[in-house]
CSV table of C-alpha atoms in Angstrom, one decimal:
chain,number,residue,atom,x,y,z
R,1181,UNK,CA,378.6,169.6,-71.2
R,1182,UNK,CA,378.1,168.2,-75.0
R,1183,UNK,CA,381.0,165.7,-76.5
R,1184,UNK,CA,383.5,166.6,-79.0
R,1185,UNK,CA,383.9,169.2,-80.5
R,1186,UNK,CA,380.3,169.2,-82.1
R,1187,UNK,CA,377.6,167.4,-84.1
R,1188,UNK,CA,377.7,164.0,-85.3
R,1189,UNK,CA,381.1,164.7,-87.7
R,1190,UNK,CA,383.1,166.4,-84.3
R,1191,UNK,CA,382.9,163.2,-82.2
R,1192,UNK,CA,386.3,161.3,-81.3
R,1193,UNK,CA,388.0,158.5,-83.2
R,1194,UNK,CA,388.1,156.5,-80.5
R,1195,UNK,CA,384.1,157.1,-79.8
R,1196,UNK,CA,382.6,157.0,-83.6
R,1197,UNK,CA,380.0,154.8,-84.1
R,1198,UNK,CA,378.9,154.4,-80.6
R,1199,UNK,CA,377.0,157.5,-80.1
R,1200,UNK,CA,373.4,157.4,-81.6
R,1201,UNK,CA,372.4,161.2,-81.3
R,1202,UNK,CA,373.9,164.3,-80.1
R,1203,UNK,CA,371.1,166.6,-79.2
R,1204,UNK,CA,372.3,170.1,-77.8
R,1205,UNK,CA,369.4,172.3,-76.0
R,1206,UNK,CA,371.4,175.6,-75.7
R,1207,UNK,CA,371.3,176.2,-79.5
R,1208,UNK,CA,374.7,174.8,-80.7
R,1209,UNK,CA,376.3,172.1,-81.9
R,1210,UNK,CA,377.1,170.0,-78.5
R,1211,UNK,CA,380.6,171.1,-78.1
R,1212,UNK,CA,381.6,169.8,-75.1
R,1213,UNK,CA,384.1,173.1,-73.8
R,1214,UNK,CA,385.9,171.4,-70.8
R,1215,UNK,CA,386.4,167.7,-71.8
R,1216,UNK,CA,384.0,166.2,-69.0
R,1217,UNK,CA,381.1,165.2,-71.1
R,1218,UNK,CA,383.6,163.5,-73.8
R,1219,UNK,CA,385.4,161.7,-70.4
R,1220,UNK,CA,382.7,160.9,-69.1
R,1221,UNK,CA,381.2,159.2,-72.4
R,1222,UNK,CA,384.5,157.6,-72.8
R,1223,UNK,CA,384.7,155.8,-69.4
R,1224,UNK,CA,381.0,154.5,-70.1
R,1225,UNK,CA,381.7,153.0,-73.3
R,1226,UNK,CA,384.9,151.6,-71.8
R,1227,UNK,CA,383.2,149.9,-69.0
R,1228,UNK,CA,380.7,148.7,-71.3
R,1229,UNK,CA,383.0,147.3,-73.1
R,1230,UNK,CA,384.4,144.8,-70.5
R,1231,UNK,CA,380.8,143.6,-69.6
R,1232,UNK,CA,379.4,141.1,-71.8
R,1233,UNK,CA,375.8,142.0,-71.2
R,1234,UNK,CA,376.5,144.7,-73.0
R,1235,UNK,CA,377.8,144.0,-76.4
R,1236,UNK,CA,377.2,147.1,-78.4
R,1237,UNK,CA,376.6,150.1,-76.4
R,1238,UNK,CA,375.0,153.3,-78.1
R,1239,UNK,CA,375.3,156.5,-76.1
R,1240,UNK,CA,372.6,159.5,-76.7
R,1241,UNK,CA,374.2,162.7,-75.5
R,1242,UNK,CA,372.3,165.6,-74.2
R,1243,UNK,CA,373.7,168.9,-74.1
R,1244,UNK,CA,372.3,172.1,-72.3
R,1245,UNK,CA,373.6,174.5,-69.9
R,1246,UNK,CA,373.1,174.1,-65.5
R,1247,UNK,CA,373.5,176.4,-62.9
R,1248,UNK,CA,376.6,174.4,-61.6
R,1249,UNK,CA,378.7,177.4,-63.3
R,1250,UNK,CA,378.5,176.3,-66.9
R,1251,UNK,CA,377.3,179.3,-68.2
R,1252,UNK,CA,373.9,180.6,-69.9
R,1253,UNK,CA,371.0,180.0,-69.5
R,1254,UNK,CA,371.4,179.0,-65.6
R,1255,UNK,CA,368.6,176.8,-65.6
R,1256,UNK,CA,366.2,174.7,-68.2
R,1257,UNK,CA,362.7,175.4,-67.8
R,1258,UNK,CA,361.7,171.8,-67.3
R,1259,UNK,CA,364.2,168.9,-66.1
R,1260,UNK,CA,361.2,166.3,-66.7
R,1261,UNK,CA,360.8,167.5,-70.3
R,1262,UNK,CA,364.7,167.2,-70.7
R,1263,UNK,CA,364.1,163.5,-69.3
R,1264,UNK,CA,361.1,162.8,-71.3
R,1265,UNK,CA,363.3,163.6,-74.7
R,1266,UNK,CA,365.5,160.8,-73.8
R,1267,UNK,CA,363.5,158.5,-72.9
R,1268,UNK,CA,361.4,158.7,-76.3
R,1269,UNK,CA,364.7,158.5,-77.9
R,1270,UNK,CA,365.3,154.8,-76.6
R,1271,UNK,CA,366.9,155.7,-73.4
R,1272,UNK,CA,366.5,153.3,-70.4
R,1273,UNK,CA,369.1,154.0,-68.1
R,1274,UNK,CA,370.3,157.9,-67.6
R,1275,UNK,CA,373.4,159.2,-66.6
R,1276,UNK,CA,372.4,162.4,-65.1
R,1277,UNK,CA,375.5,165.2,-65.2
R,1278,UNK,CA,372.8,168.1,-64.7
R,1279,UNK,CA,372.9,170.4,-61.6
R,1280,UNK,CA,370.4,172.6,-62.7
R,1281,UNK,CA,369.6,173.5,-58.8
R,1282,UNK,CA,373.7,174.9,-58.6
R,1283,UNK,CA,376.0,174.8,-55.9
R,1284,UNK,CA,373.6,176.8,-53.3
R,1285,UNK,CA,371.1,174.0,-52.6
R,1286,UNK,CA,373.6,171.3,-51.7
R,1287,UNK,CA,371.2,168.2,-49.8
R,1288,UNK,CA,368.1,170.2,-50.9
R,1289,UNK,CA,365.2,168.5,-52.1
R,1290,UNK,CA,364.1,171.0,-55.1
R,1291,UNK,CA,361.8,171.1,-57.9
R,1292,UNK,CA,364.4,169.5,-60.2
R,1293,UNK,CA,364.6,166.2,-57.7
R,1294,UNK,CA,361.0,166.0,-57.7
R,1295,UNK,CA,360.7,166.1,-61.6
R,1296,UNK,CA,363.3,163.1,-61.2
R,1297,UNK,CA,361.6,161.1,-58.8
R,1298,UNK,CA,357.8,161.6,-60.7
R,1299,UNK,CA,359.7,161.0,-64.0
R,1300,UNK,CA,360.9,157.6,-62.9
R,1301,UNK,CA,357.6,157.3,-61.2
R,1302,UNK,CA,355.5,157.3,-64.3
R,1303,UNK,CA,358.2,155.3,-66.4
R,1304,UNK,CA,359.7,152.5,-64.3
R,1305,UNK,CA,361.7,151.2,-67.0
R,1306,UNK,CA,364.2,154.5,-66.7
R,1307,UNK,CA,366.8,154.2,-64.5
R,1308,UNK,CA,368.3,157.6,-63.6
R,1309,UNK,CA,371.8,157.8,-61.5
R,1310,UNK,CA,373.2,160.8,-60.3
R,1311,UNK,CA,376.5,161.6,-59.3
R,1312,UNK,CA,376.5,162.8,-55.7
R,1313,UNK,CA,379.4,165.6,-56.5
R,1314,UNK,CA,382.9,166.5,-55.7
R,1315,UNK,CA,381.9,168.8,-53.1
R,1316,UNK,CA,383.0,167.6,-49.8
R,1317,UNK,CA,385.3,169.5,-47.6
R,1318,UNK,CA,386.4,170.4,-44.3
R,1319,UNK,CA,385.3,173.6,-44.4
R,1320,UNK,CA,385.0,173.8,-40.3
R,1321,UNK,CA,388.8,172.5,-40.0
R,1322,UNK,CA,387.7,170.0,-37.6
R,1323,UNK,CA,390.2,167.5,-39.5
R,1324,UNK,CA,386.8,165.5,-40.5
R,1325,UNK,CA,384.4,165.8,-43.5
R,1326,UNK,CA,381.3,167.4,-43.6
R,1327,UNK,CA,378.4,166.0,-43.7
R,1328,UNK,CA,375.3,167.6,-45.9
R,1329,UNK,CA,377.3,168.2,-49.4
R,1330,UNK,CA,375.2,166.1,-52.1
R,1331,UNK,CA,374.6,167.5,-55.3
R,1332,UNK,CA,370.6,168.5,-55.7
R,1333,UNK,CA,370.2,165.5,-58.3
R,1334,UNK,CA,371.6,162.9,-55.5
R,1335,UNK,CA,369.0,163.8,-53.2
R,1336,UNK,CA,365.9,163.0,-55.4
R,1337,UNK,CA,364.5,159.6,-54.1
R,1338,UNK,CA,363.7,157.4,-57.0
R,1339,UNK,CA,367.2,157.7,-59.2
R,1340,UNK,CA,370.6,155.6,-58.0
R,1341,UNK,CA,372.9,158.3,-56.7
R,1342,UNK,CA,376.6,157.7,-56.2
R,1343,UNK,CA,379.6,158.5,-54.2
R,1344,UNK,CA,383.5,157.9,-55.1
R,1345,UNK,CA,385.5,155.2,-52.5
R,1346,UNK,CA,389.2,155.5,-52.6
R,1347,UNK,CA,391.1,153.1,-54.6
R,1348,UNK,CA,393.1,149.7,-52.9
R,1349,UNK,CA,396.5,151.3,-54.5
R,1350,UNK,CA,397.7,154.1,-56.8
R,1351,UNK,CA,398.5,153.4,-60.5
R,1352,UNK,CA,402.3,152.0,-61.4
R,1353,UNK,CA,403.1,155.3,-62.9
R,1354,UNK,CA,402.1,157.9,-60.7
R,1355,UNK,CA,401.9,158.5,-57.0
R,1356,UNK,CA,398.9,158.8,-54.4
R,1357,UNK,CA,397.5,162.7,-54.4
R,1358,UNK,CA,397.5,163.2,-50.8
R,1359,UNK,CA,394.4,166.2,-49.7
R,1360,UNK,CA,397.4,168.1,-48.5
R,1361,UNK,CA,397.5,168.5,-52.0
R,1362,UNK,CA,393.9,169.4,-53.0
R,1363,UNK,CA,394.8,171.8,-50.0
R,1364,UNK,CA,397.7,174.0,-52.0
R,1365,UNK,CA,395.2,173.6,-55.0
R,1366,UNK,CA,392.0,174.7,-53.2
R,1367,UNK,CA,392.5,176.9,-50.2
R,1368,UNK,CA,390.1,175.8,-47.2
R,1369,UNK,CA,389.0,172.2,-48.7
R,1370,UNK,CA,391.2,170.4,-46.0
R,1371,UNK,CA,392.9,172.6,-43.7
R,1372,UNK,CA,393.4,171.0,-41.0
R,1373,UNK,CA,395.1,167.5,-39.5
R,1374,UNK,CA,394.6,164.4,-39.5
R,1375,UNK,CA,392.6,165.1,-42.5
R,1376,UNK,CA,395.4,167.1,-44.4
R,1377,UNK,CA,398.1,164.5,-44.4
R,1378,UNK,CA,396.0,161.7,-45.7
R,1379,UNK,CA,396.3,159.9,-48.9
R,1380,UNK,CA,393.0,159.5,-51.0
R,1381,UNK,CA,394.5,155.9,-51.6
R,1382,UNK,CA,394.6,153.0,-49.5
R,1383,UNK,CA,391.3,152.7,-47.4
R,1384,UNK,CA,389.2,150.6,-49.9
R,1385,UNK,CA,385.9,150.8,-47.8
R,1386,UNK,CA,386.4,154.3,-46.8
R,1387,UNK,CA,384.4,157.2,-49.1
R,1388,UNK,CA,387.2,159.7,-50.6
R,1389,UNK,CA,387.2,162.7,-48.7
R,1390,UNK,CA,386.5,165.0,-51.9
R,1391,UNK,CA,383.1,163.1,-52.8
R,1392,UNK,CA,380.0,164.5,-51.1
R,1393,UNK,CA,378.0,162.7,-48.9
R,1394,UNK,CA,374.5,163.0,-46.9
R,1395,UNK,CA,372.5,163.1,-45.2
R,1396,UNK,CA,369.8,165.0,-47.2
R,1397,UNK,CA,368.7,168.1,-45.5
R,1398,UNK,CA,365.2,166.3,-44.6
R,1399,UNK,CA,367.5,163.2,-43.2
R,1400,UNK,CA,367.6,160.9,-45.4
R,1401,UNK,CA,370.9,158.7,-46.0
R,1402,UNK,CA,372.8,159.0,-49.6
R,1403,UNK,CA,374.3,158.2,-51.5
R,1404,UNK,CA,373.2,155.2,-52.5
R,1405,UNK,CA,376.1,153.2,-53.6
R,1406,UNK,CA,380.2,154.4,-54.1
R,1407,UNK,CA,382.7,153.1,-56.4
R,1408,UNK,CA,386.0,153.6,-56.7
R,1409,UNK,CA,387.0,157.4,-57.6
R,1410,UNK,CA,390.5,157.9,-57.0
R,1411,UNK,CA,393.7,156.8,-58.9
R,1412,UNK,CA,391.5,155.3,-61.3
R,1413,UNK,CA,393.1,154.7,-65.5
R,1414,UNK,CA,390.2,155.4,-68.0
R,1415,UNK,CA,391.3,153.9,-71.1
R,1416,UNK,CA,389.2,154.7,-74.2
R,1417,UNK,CA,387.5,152.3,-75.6
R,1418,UNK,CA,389.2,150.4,-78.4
C-alpha cells in the first residue's frame, strides 16, 4: 500500500534512513492510505534489528494498486515485471503484500503465481514470501476452520508462503481477543461452538483460526512455515 505519507521526504522518524527507494506504480507519491505498508515496513526493520546478520537493513518499497480491494487499477499488467524492477534495484529477498488475483481465487493457481514461480525460477538468488492471508473462517458453522482459504500469492510453488500460529500468552497490558470477538466484529467468521468461545492465545503449535490455510485447490499442502500472529508488540525500530 506505499509507506508514509509519500516520497522520500514523507517517510516516518522512526523509519528515515532505512528505506533506499520508494517507487510507486499507480502514478503518485507512495502514500501508504491505511497504515499497513508503513506497519508492515516497521516490523521488518524491527526484527532486523534484533538479528545480527543483519546489521544495516535497507528496505525498497513498491507501491501499486491489487485487486484485494485497494482500489484502481484492479490489477498490474505484469506481476513478473513488478518483480523484475526489484530485483534490478538490489533486491534479494521480497516480501510480497500483492493480491493482484483478489479475494475470488482463494487456493487458485493463476497467472500471477506462475509469474512468481518462473521469476524465482530464472533468478534463484530472489527469495519471494508470501503471506498466506487473514482469510480463514468458519463459514459452514461446523465449529472448525475451513480448509482451502490461501491467498493466490501463497499458492505459487517456488516463494516461502506463511501462516500466523497463536501466541504462548497475551501481552501484560491487554487481554486475549477471543473469535467470539472477531464474531461481533465480522458476522459469520466464527459462528458457531467450540470454535466461537476460543481464545486466539494459548495453543502455541496450533495455526490461529483467522490465518488461511490449504490445501491448494490442485492439493498441494501450504503454507509453508507459521509464526506467531496473535498478541504480538511491534515496536518501531529505534
Amino acid at each position: 500500500t506505499g509507506i508514509g505519507n509519500g516520497g522520500l521526504q514523507g517517510i516516518p522518524a522512526a523509519l528515515e534512513g532505512s528505506v533506499a527507494s520508494l517507487v510507486s506504480l499507480r502514478g503518485d507519491g507512495g502514500a501508504d492510505s491505511s497504515g499497513h505498508g508503513t506497519l508492515v515496513a516497521a516490523s521488518l526493520l524491527a526484527a532486523a534489528a534484533r538479528s545480527a546478520s543483519v546489521p544495516s537493513p535497507r528496505l525498497i518499497v513498491e507501491a501499486y494498486a491489487t485487486g484485494y480491494g485497494m482500489g484502481c487499477p484492479p490489477q498490474p499488467l505484469s506481476l513478473y515485471s513488478l518483480l523484475e524492477d526489484a530485483y534490478e534495484r538490489g533486491a534479494r529477498v521480497l516480501l510480497s503484500g500483492s493480491v493482484p488475483e483478489g479475494k475470488e481465487s482463494l487456493g487458485a493457481y493463476g497467472i500471477y503465481a506462475f509469474q512468481r514461480d518462473a521469476f524465482v525460477w530464472r533468478n534463484a538468488s530472489m527469495a519471494i514470501v508470501e503471506a498466506a492471508g487473514n482469510e480463514g473462517t468458519d463459514a459452514d458453522g461446523d465449529g472448525r476452520v475451513d480448509a482451502g482459504s490461501l491467498l493466490g500469492g501463497a499458492t505459487a510453488k517456488n516463494v516461502l508462503s506463511m501462516g500466523g500460529s497463536e501466541s504462548a500468552t497475551p501481552p501484560q497490558e491487554s487481554g486475549p481477543l477471543d473469535y467470539s470477538q472477531l464474531e461481533s466484529m465480522f458476522s459469520g467468521v466464527f459462528p458457531a461452538a467450540p470454535l466461537r468461545e476460543d481464545s486466539s492465545v494459548g495453543e502455541k503449535p496450533g495455526m490461529a483460526a483467522f490465518s488461511s490455510r490449504g490445501p491448494t485447490r490442485d492439493g498441494r499442502i501450504k503454507p509453508d512455515l507459521v509464526a506467531p500472529a496473535t498478541a504480538v508488540p511491534l515496536p518501531l525500530p529505534q
